[in-house]
Coordinates of C-alpha atoms in Angstrom, one line a residue:
X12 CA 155.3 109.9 155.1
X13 CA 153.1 112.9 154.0
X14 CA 149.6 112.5 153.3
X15 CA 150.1 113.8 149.5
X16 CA 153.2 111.1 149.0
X17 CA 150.9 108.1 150.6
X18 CA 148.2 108.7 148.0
X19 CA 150.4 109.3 145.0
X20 CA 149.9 106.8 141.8
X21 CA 153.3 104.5 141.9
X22 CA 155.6 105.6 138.5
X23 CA 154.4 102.8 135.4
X24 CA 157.5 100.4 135.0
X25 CA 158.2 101.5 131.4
X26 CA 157.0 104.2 128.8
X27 CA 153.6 103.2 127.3
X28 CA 155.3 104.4 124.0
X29 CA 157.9 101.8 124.2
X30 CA 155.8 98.8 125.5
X31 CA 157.9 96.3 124.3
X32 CA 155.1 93.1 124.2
X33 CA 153.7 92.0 120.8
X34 CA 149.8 90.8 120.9
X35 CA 147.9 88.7 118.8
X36 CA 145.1 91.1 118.0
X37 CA 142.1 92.4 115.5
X38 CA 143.2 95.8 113.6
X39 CA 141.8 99.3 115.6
X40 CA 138.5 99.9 114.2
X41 CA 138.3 102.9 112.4
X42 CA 135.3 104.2 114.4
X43 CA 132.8 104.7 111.4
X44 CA 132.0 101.8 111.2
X45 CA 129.0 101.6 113.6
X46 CA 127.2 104.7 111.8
X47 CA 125.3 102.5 109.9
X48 CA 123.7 100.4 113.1
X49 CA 123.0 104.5 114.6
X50 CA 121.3 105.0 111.6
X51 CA 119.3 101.8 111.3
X52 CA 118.5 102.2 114.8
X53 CA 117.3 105.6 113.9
X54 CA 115.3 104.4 111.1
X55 CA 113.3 101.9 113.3
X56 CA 112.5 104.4 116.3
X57 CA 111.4 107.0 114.1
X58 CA 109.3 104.2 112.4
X59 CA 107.8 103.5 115.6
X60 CA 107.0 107.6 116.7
X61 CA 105.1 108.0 113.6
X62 CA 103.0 105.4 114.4
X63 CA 100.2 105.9 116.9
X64 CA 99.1 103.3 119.4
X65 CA 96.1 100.8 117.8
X66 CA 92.8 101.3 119.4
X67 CA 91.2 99.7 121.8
X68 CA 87.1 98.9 120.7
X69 CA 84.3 97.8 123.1
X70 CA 81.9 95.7 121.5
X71 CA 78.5 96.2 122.9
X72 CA 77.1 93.0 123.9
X73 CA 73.8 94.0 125.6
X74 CA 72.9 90.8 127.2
X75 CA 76.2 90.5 129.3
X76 CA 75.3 93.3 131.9
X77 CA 78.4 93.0 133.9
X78 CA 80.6 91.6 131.6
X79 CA 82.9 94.3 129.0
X80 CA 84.4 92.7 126.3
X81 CA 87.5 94.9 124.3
X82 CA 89.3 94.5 121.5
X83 CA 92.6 95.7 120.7
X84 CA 92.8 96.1 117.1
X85 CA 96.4 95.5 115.5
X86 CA 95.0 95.4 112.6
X87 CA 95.5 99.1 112.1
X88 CA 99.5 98.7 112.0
X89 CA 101.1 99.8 108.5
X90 CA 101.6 96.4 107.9
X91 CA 98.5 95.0 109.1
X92 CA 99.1 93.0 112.0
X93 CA 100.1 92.9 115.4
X94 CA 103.2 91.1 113.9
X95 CA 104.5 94.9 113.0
X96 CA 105.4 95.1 116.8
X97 CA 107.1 91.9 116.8
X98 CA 109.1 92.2 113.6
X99 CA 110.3 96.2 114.8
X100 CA 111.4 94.1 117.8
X101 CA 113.2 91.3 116.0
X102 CA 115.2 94.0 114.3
X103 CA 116.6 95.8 116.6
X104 CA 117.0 93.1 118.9
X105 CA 119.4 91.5 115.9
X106 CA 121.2 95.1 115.0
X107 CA 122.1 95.2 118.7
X108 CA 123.0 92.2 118.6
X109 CA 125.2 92.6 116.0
X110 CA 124.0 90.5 113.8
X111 CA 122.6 92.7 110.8
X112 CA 124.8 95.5 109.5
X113 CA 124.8 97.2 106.3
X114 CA 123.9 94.9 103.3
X115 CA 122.9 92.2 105.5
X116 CA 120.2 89.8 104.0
X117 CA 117.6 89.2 106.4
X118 CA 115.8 85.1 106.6
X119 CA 112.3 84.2 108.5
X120 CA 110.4 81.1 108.5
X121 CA 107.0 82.3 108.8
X122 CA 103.5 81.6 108.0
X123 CA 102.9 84.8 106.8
X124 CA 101.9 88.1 108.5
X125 CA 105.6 88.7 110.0
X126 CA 107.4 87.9 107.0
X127 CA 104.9 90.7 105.6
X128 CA 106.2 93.1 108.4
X129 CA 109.8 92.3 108.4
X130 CA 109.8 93.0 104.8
X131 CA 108.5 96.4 104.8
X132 CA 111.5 97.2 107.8
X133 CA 113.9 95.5 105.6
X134 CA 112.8 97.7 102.9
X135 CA 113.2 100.7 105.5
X136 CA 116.9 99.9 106.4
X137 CA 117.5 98.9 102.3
X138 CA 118.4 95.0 102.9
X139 CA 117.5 92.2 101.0
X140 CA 114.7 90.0 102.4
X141 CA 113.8 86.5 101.9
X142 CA 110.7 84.4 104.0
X143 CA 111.0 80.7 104.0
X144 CA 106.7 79.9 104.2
X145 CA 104.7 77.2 103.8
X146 CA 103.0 76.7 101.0
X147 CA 99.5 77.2 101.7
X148 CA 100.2 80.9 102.9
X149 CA 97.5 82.8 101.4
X150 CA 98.2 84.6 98.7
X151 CA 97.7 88.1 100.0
X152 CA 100.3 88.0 102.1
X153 CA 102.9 86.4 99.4
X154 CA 102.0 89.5 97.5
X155 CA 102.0 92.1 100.6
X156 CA 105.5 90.4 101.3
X157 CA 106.6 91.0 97.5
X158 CA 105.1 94.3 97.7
X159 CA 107.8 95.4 100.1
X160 CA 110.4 93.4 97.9
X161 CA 111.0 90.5 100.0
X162 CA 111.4 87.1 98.0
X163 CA 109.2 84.2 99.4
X164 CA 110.4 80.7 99.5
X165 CA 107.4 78.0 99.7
X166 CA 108.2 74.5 101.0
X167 CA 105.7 71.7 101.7
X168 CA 105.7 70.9 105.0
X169 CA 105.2 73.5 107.9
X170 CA 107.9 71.4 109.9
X171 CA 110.3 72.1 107.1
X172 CA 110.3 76.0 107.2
X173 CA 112.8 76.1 110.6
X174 CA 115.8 74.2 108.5
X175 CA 115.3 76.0 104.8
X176 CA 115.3 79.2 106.7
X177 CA 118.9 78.2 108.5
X178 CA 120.0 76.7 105.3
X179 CA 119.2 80.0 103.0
X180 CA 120.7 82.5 105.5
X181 CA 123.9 80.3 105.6
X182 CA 123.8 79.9 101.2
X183 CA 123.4 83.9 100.9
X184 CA 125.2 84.9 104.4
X185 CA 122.1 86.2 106.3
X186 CA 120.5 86.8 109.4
X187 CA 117.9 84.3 110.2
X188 CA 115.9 86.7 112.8
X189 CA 114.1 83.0 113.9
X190 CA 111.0 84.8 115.7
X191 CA 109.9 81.5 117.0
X192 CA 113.0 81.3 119.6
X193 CA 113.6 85.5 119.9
X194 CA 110.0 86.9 120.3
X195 CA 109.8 86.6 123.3
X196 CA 113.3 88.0 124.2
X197 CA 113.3 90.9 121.6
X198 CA 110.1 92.9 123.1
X199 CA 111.1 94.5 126.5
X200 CA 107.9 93.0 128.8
X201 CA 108.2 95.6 131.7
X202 CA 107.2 98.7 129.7
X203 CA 106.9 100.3 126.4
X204 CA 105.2 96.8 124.7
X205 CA 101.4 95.9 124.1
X206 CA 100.5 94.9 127.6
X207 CA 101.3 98.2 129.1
X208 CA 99.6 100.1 126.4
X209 CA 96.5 97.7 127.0
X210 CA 96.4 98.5 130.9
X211 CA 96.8 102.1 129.8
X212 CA 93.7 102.1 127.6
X213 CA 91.7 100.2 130.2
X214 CA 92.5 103.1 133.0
X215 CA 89.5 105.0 132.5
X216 CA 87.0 101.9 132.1
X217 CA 84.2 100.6 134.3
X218 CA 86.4 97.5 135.2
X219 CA 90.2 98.9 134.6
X220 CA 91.7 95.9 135.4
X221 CA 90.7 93.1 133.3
X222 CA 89.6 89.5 134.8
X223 CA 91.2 87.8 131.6
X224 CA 93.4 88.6 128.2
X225 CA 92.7 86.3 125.7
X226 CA 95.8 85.6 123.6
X227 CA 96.8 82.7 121.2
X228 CA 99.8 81.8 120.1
X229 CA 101.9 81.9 117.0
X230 CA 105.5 81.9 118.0
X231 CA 104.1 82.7 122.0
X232 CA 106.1 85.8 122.3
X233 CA 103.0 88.2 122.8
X234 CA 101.5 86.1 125.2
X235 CA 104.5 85.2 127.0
X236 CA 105.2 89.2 127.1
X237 CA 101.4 89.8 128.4
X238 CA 102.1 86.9 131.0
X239 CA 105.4 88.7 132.3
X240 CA 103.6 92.0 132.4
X241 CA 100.9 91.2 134.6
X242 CA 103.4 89.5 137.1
X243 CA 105.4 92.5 136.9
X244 CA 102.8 94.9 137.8
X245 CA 101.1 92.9 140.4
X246 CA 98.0 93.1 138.5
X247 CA 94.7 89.9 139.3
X248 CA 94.5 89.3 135.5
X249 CA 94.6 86.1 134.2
X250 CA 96.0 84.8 130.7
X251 CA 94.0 82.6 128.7
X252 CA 95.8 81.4 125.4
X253 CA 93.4 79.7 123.1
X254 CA 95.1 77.2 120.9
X255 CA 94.3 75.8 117.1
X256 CA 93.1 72.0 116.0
X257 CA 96.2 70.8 114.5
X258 CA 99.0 72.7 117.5
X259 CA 101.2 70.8 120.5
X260 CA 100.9 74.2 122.1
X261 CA 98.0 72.7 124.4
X262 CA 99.2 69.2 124.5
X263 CA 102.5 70.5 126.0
X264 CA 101.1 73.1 128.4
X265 CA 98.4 70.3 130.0
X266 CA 101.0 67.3 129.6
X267 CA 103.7 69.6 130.9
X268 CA 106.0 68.0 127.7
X269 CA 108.2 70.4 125.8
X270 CA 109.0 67.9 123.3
X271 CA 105.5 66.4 122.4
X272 CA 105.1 67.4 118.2
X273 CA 102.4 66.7 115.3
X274 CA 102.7 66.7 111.9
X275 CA 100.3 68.2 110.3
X276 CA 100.3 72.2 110.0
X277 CA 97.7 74.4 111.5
X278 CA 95.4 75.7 109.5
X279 CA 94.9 78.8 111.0
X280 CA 97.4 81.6 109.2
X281 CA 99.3 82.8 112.2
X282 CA 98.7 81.0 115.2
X283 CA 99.4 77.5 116.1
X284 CA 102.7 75.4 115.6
X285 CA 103.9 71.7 115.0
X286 CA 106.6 72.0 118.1
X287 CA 106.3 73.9 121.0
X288 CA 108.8 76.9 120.2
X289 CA 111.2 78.7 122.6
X290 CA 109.4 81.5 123.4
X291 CA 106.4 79.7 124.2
X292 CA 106.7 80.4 128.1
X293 CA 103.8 77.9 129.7
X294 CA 104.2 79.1 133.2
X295 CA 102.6 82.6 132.7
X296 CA 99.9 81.2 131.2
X297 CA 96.7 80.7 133.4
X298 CA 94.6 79.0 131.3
X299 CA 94.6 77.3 127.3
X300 CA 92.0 75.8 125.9
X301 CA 92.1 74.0 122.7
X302 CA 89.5 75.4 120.0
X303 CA 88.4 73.5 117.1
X304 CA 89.0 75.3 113.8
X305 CA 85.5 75.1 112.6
X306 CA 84.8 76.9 115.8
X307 CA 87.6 79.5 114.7
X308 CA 86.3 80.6 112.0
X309 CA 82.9 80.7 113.1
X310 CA 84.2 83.4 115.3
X311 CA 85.9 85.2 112.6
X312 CA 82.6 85.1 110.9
X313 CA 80.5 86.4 114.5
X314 CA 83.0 89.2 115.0
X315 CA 83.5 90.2 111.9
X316 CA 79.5 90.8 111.6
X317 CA 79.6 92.6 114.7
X318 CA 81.9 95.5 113.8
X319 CA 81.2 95.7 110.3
X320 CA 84.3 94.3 109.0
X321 CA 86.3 91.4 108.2
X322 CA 89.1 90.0 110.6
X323 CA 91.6 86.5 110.0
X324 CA 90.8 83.3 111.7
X325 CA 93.6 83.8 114.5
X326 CA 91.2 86.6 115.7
X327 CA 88.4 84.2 115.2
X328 CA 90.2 82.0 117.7
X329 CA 90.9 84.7 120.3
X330 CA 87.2 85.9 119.8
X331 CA 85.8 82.3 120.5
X332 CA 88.4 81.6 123.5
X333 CA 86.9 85.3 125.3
X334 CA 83.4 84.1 124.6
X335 CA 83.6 81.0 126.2
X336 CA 85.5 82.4 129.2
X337 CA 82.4 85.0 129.3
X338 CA 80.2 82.2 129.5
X339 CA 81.3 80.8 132.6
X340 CA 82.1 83.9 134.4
X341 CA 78.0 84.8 133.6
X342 CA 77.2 81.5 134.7
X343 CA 79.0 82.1 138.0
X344 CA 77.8 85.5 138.5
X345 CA 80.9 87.5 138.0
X346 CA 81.6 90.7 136.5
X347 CA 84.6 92.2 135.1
X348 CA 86.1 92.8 131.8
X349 CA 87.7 90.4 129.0
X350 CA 90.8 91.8 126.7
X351 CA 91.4 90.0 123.4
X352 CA 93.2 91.2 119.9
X353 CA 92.4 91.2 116.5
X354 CA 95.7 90.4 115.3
X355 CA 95.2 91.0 111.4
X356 CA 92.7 92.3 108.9
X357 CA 90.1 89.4 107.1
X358 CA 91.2 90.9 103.4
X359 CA 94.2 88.7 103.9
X360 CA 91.9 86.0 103.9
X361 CA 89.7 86.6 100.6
X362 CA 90.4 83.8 98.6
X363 CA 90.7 81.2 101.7
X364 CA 88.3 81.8 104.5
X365 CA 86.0 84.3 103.1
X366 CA 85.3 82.0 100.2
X367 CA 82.5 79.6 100.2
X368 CA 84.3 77.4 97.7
X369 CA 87.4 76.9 99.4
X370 CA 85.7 76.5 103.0
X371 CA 83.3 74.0 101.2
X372 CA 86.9 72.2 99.6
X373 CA 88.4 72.2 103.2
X374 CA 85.4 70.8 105.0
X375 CA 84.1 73.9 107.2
X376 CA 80.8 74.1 107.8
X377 CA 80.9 76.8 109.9
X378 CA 77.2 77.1 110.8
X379 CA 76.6 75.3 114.0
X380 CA 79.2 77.2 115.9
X381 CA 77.9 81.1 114.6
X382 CA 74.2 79.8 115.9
X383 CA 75.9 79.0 119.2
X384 CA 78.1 82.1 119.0
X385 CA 75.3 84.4 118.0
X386 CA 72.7 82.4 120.6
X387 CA 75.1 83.5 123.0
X388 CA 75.9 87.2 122.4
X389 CA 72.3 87.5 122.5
X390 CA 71.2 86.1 125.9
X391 CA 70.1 82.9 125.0
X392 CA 71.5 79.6 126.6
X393 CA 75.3 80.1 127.5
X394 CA 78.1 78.3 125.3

């Protein structure tokens, strides 16, 4: 046998054009039917190249010598919050999925801030949006939310926003994008996400590589991405994630209980949760604390006098959780640098936390924590 006949392909049976088999089978698609995903697709990266990378601000704390303290201000996002990365995310992460085409109304249960972003990429892409909230979500971000032309639906109980969300995308044929199990999965943790822009910023800094990032957690997908990231890159920083009063997200991670729950809602706008959600990811997490919310928004208060500006109580939380860390690295003589986020902008918050009514209503006294905040940013006793 030749060398050319041992190779050649054997002769098919039958003519292709006569294949005599019938098949159960869907109709050909047409092959336009995916230009509306390119587009969308489009739509969103573009969305993301005009927007440049939030800053990274050093607060100048004089009487911590060898400690730098940086904040990474998501605040500056068109929608006002670090939930713009998450909701850009959530998006394409469905449209890839195949689970949003053209006309498709998009569902969240949220407590505020990425309902306010989803709705401004709905918007974008030209579907119908709809956020499932509880009903003390301020009312800044109902009306940031309606801005963008999202409808908001308010139910009583935080605990009741997972099931009204399911229900609603199943009565008008939606998407629920559920960030609380997807944010963590949506955002690509080995490059192109917050953590690796943070590293990036720190390069050129006195301590590049921070000691700790100070994160808390809403639905856990940032801090589960940050946690990831600094395994990834083989990096000495540690992950602190700060939790709020009325949250199982520290019960769970110190009880090592997935299925421990409380009933009453957090009640500070975007962090905390009344079950541990799936992408809360407890085993890149070094450290959690749980922070009182008095102590919160004692911090909002601090930092916000500090830079001139207001910032939300989530912040306030981060901001209290990096202070106390400081405090024992000073008291053990360490140096290095601490990371944290303001997550969202305190003119969210004019009507709840920046009013003395309502914080005299809700029972903050917020004093005694800001004397021990302040006390401490300016060399006296540590907290």
């Amino acid at each position: 046998m030749t060398a050319s006949a041992q190779h050649a392909p054997a002769p098919l049976p039958i003519a292709l054009d006569r294949f005599p088999v019938s098949l159960d089978c869907t109709p050909l698609p047409s092959g336009g039917e995916r230009a509306w995903t390119q587009r969308a697709i489009e739509i969103l990266e573009n969305d993301a190249l005009r927007s440049a990378d939030t800053h990274l601000l050093k607060l100048d704390v004089p009487a911590l010598p060898g400690i730098d303290i940086y904040l990474k201000d998501e605040s500056t996002h068109p929608t006002g919050s670090l939930k713009h990365r998450v909701a850009r995310s959530l998006l394409l992460f469905a449209i890839c999925n195949g689970r949003v085409n053209e006309g498709t109304p998009i569902i969240e249960a949220s407590s505020g801030s990425t309902a306010v972003s989803e709705a401004y990429f709905a918007r974008l892409l030209g579907l119908p949006f709809y956020a499932v909230m509880p009903r003390t979500t301020s009312a800044e971000k109902i009306a940031a939310i309606e801005l963008y032309g999202g409808h908001c639906h308010l139910v009583d109980s935080p605990k009741a926003i997972y099931a009204e969300a399911a229900a609603l995308s199943a009565r008008v044929g939606g998407a629920y994008l559920d960030q609380f199990t997807y944010a963590e999965r949506a955002t690509d943790w080995r490059a192109n996400n917050i953590a690796q822009s943070i590293f990036d910023q720190m390069r050129g800094e006195r301590h590049p590589v921070p000691s700790w990032i100070v994160m808390s957690a809403g639905t856990g997908g940032t801090a589960a991405t940050i946690g990831r990231y600094i395994r990834y890159r083989h990096l000495s920083t540690r992950l602190c994630v700060p939790d709020a009063e009325h949250s199982v997200f520290y019960d769970s991670y110190a009880q090592r209980c997935p299925t421990v729950t409380c009933e009453r809602g957090s009640r500070i706008e975007g962090i905390g949760r009344p079950r541990v959600e799936p992408s809360f990811i407890p085993d890149v997490v070094d450290h959690m604390m749980k922070v009182p919310d008095t102590a919160s928004l004692a911090g909002m208060k601090v930092l916000s006098r500090r830079l001139g500006r207001r910032v939300g109580g989530s912040t306030g939380t981060n901001f209290f959780g990096l202070c106390w860390i400081a405090a024992r690295m000073r008291d053990a003589g360490q140096t290095g640098s601490l990371v944290t986020l303001i997550c969202d902008s305190g003119d969210r918050y004019r009507n709840t936390y920046y009013d003395a009514g309502w914080m005299r209503e809700n029972g903050f006294d917020t004093a005694p924590y800001e004397a021990v905040l302040e006390d401490f940013l300016d060399g006296k006793p540590a907290l």
